[in-house]
Short mmCIF file of C-alpha atoms in Angstrom, two decimals:
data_model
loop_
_atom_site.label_atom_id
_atom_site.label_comp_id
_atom_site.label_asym_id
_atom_site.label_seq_id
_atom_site.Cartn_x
_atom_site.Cartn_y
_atom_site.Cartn_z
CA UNK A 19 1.90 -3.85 3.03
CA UNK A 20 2.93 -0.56 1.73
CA UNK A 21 1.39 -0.37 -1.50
CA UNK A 22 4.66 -0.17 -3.98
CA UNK A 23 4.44 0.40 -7.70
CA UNK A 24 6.01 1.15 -10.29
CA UNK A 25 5.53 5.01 -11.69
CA UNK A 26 3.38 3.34 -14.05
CA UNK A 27 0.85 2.17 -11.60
CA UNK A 28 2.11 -1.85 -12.01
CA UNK A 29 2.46 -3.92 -9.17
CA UNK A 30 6.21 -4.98 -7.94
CA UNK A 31 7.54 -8.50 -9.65
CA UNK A 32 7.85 -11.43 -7.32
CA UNK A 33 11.59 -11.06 -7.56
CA UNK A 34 13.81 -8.25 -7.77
CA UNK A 35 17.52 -8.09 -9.65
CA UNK A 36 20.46 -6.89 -8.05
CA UNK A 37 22.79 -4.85 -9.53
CA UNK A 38 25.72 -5.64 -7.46
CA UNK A 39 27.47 -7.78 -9.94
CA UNK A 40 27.61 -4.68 -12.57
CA UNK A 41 31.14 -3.33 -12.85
CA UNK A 42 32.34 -6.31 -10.94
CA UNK A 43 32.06 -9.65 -11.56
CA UNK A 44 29.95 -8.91 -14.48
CA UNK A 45 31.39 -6.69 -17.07
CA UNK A 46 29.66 -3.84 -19.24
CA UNK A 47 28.02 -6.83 -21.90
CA UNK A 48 27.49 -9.51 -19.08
CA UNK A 49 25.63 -6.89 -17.35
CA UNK A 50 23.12 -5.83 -20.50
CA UNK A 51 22.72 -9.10 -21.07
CA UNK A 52 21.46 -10.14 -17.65
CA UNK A 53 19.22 -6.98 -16.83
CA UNK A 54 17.26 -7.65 -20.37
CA UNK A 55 16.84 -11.44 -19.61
CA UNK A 56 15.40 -9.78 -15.67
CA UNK A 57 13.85 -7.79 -17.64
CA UNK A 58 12.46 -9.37 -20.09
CA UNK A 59 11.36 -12.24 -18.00
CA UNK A 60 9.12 -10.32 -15.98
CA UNK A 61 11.30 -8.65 -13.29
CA UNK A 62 10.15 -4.35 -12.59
CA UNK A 63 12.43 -3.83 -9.65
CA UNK A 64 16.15 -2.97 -9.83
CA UNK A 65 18.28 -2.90 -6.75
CA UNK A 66 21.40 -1.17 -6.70
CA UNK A 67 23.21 1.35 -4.35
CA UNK A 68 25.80 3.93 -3.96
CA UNK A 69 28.80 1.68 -2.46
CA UNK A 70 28.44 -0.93 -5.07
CA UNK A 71 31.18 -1.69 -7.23
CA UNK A 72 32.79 1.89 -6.56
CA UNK A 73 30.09 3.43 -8.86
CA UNK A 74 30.04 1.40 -11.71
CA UNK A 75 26.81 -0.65 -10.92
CA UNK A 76 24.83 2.72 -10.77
CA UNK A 77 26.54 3.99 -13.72
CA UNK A 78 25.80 0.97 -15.68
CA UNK A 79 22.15 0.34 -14.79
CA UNK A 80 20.95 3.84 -15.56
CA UNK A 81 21.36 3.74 -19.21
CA UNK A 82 20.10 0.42 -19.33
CA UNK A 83 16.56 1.74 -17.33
CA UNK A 84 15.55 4.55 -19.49
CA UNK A 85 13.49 3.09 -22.04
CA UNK A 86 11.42 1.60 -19.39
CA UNK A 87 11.80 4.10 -16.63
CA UNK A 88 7.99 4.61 -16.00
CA UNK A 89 7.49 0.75 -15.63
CA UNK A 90 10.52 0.11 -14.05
CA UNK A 91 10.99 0.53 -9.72
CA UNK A 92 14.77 1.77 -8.77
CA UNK A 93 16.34 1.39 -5.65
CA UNK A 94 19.87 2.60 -4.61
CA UNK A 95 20.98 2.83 -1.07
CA UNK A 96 23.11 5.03 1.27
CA UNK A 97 25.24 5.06 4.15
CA UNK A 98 27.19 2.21 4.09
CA UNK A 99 30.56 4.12 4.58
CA UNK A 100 30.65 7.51 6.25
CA UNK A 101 27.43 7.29 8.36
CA UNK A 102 24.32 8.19 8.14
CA UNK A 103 24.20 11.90 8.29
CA UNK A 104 22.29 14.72 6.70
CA UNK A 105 25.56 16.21 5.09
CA UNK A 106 26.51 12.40 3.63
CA UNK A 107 23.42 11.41 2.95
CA UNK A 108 23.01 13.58 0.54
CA UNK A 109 26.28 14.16 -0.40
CA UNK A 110 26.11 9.91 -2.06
CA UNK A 111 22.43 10.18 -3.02
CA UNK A 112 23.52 13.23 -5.28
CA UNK A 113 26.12 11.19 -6.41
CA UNK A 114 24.00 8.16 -7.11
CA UNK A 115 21.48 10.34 -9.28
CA UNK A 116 24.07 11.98 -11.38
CA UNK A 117 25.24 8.54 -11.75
CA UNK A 118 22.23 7.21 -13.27
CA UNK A 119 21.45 10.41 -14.84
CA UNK A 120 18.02 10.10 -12.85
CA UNK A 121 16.43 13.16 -10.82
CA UNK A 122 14.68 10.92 -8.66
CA UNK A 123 14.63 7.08 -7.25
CA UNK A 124 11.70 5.49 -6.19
CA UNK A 125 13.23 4.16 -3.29
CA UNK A 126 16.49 5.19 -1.07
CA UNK A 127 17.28 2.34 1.69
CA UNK A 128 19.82 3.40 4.67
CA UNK A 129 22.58 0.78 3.83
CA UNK A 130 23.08 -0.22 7.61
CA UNK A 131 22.18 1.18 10.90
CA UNK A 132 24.78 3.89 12.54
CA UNK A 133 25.18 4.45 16.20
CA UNK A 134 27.13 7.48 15.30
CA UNK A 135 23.81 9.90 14.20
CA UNK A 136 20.48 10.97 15.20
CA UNK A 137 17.70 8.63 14.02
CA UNK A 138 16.02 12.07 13.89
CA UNK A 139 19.00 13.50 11.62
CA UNK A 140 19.21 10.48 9.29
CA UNK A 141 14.93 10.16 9.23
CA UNK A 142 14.44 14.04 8.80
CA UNK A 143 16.49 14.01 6.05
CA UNK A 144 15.25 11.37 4.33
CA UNK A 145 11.58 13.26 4.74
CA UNK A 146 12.58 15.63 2.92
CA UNK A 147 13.16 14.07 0.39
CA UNK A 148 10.27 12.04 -0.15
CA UNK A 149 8.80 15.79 0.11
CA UNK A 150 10.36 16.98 -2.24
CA UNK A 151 9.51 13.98 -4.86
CA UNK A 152 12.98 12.50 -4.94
CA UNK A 153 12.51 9.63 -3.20
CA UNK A 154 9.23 8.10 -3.44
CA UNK A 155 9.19 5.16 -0.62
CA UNK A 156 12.00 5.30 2.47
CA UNK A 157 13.97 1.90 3.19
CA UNK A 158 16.61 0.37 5.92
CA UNK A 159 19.00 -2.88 5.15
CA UNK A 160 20.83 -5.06 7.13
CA UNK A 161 18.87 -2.76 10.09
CA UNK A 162 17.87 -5.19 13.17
CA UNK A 163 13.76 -4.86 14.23
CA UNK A 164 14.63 -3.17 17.46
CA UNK A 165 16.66 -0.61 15.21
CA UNK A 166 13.51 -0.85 12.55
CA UNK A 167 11.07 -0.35 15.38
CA UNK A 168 13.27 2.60 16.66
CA UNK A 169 13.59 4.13 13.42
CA UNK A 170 10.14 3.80 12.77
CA UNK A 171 8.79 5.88 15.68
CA UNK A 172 10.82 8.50 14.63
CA UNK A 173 9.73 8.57 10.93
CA UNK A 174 6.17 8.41 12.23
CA UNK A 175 6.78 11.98 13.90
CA UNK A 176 8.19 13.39 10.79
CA UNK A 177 5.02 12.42 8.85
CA UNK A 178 6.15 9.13 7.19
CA UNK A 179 7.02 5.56 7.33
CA UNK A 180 9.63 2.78 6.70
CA UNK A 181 8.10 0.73 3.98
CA UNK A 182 10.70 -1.81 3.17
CA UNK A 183 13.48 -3.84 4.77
CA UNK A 184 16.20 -5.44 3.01
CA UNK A 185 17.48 -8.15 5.78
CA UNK A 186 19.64 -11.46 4.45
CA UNK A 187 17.43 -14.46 3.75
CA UNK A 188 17.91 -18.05 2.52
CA UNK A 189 17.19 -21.41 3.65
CA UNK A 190 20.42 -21.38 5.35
CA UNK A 191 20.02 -17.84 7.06
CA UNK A 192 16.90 -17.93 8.71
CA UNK A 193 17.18 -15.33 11.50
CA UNK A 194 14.96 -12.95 9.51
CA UNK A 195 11.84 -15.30 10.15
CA UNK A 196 12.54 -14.96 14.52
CA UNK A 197 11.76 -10.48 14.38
CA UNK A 198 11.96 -9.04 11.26
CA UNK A 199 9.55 -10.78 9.52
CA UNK A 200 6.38 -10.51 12.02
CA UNK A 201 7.61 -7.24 12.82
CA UNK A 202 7.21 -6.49 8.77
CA UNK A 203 3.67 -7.82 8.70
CA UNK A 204 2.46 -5.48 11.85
CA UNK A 205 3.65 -2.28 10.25
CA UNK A 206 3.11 -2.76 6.57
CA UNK A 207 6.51 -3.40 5.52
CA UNK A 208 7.27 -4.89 2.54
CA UNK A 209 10.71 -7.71 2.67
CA UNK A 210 13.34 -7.59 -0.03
CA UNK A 211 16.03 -10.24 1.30
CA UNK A 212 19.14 -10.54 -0.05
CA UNK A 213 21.31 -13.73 -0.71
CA UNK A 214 18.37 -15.89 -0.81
CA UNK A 215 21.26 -18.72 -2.49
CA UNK A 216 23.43 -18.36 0.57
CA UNK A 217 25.91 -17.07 -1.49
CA UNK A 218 26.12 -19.34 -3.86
CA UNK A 219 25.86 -22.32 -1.42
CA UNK A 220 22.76 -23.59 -2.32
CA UNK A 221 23.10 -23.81 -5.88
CA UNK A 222 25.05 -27.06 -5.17
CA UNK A 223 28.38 -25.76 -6.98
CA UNK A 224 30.76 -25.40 -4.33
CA UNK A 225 30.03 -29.54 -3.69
CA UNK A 226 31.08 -29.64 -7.08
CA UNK A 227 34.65 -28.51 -6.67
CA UNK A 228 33.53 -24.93 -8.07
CA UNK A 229 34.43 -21.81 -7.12
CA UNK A 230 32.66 -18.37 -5.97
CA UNK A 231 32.50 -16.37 -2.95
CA UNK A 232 32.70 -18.96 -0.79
CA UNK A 233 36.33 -19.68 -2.17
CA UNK A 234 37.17 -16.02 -2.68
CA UNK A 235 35.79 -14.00 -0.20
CA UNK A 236 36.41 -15.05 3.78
CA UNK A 237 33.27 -12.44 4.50
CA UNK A 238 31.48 -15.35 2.74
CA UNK A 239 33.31 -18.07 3.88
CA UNK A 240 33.06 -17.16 7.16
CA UNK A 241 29.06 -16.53 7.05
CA UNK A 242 27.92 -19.71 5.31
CA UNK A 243 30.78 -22.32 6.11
CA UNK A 244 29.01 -24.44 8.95
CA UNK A 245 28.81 -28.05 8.57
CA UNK A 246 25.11 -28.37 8.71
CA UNK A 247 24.77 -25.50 5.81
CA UNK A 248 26.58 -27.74 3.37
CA UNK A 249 24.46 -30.61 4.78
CA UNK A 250 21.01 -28.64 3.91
CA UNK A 251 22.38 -27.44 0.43
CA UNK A 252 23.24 -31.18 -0.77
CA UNK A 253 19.81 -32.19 0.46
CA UNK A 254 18.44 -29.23 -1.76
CA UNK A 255 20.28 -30.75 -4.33
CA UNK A 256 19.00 -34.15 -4.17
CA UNK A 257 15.55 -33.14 -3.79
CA UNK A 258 16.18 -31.02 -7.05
CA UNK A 259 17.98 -34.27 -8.66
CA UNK A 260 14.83 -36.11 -7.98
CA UNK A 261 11.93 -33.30 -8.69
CA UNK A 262 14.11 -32.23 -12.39
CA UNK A 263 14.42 -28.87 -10.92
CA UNK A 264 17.55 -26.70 -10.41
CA UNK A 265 18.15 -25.93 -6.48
CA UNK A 266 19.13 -22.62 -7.17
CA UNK A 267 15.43 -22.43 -8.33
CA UNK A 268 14.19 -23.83 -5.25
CA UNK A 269 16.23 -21.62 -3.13
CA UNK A 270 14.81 -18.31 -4.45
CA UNK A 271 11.24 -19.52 -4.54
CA UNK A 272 11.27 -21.12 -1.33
CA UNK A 273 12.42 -17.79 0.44
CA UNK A 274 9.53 -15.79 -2.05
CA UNK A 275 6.50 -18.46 -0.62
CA UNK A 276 7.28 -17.09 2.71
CA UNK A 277 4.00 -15.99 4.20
CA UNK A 278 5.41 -12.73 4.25
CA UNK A 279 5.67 -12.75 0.74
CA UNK A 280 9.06 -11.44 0.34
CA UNK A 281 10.28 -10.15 -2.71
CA UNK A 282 13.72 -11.82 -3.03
CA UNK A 283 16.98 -10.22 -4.96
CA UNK A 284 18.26 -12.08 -7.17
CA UNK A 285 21.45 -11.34 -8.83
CA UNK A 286 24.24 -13.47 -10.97
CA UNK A 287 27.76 -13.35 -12.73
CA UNK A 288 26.15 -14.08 -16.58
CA UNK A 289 22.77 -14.86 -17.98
CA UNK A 290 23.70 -18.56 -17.50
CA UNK A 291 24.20 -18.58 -13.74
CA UNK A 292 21.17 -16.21 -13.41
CA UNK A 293 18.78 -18.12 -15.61
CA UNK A 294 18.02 -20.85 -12.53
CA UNK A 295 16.75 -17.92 -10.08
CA UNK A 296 14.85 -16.53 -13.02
CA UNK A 297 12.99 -19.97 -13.28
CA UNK A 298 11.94 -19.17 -10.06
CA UNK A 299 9.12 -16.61 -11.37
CA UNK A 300 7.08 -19.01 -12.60
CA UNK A 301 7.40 -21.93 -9.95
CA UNK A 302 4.80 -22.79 -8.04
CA UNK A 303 5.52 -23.77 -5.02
CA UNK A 304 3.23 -25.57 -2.78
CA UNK A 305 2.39 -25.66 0.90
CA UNK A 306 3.89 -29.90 0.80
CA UNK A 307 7.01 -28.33 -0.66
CA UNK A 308 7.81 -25.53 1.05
CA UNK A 309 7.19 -27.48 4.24
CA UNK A 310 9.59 -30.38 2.92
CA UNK A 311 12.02 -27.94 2.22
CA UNK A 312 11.86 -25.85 5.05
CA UNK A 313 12.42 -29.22 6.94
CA UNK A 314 16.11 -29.62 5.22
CA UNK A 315 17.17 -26.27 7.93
CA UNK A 316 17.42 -25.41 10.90
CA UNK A 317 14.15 -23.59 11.83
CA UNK A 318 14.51 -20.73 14.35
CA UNK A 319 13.14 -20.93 17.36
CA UNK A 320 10.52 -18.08 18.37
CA UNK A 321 11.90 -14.96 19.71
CA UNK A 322 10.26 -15.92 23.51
CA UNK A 323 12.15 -18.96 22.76
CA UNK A 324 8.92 -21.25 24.87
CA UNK A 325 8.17 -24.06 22.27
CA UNK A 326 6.09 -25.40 24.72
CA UNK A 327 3.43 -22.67 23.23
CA UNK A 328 3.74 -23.33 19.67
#
């Protein structure tokens, strides 16, 4: 894998914190509170990115950074809305620095893939940028690995490389584990998933009665409402019931023991919802485990889709 520090020379954390919630969900305190307890618990890698919370998360975690800015790994994002052009590009990377009153990030991810420009347009620019020292390592989210492998080829003209992918991943969205992931290993790309609780799903809450995006947000509802989902994430719970461990603990280190070894983002309303994933650091979790866990999901079938060769 792309070897990624921090400026400091440290290696990246098993996890990494997401900075959606800031500005959102999470308010200015909430949002202190939960990157020092990240922070503090061992976490160097900050996620955040131009579209999120109209601003605010940017503007929130860049103060919050500073003191620690040499042993601390940033990551914003752009071209979520508006493309992926030259002109946009770095029209919302500006943006994003003057937002966290940093000159540079050490890594800029394109947001999502867009049909609409160049791969040499979007790639060239982001070149230049890592030649110019403002971006230190180039990433792609939510990209699929034909669009990865495509991108790729292109960067590889200009000089450079994709180094990370930021796909969704949890033990109820496995599709990551099919392409992406052996793609990853053969070029050297590191994994940061996303969502590795299903949204919230596999914390057990929702069979509770409690809310969350699943209640509030039909994007959510509509990704992780499937019969057999709900099945897995009450079997999660049991199993946590009967090991005297949180799922939501579970979750996050099942999708980091991947063989991969993904770095999974973990994010959170308040310091008491986010304290679970945290947990998660310092679980081990063992080849029996994963494997019984793994076994409460569907498991993907191979991209050739001939089990007879397994």
């Amino acid at each position: 894998m792309t070897d990624l520090t921090t400026r400091s020379g440290a290696p990246l954390s098993k996890l990494t914190f997401g900075a959606m919630q800031f500005g959102g969900k999470a308010d200015q305190a909430e949002s202190e509170a939960m990157f020092h307890a990240a922070y503090d618990g061992g976490i160097n890698h900050f996620d955040t990115a131009y579209i999120y919370t109209e601003g605010a998360s940017e503007t929130i975690l860049g103060p919050l950074i500073k003191p620690a800015r040499e042993d601390i790994y940033l990551a914003t994002k752009a071209g979520y809305s508006h493309g992926a052009s030259r002109a946009k590009i770095l029209e919302h990377f500006d943006i994003s620095r003057q937002r966290m009153n940093e000159d540079a990030v050490d890594l800029l991810y394109m947001h999502r893939f867009d049909d609409d420009t160049p791969l040499e347009e979007t790639f060239s620019t982001l070149a230049e940028l890592q030649s110019q020292g403002l971006i230190r390592h180039i990433g792609v989210s939510n990209y699929a690995a034909w669009q990865v492998m495509k991108a790729q080829a292109v960067a590889q003209t200009l000089g450079t490389k994709i180094d990370v992918i930021q796909p969704m991943y949890s033990l109820v969205k496995r599709q990551s584990e099919v392409e992406l992931f052996p793609m990853a290993a053969d070029q050297n790309i590191t994994a940061v998933p996303y969502s590795p609780l299903g949204g919230g799903l596999l914390t057990g809450k929702y069979a509770k009665g409690e809310t969350g995006r699943l209640t509030e947000d039909a994007r959510y509802k509509s990704r992780y409402d499937q019969a057999w989902m709900h099945e897995t994430a009450q079997k999660l719970s049991e199993l946590g019931a009967e090991l005297g461990t949180n799922p939501a603990t579970l979750a996050v280190a099942w999708a980091a023991a991947h063989k991969v070894r993904p770095r999974p983002i973990v994010s959170a309303r308040s310091t008491a919802q986010l304290r679970p994933s945290l947990d998660a650091l310092s679980f081990e979790m063992g080849s029996e485990l994963y494997d019984r866990i793994a076994a409460l999901s569907i498991t993907p079938p191979p991209a050739t889709d001939r089990l007879e060769e397994l």
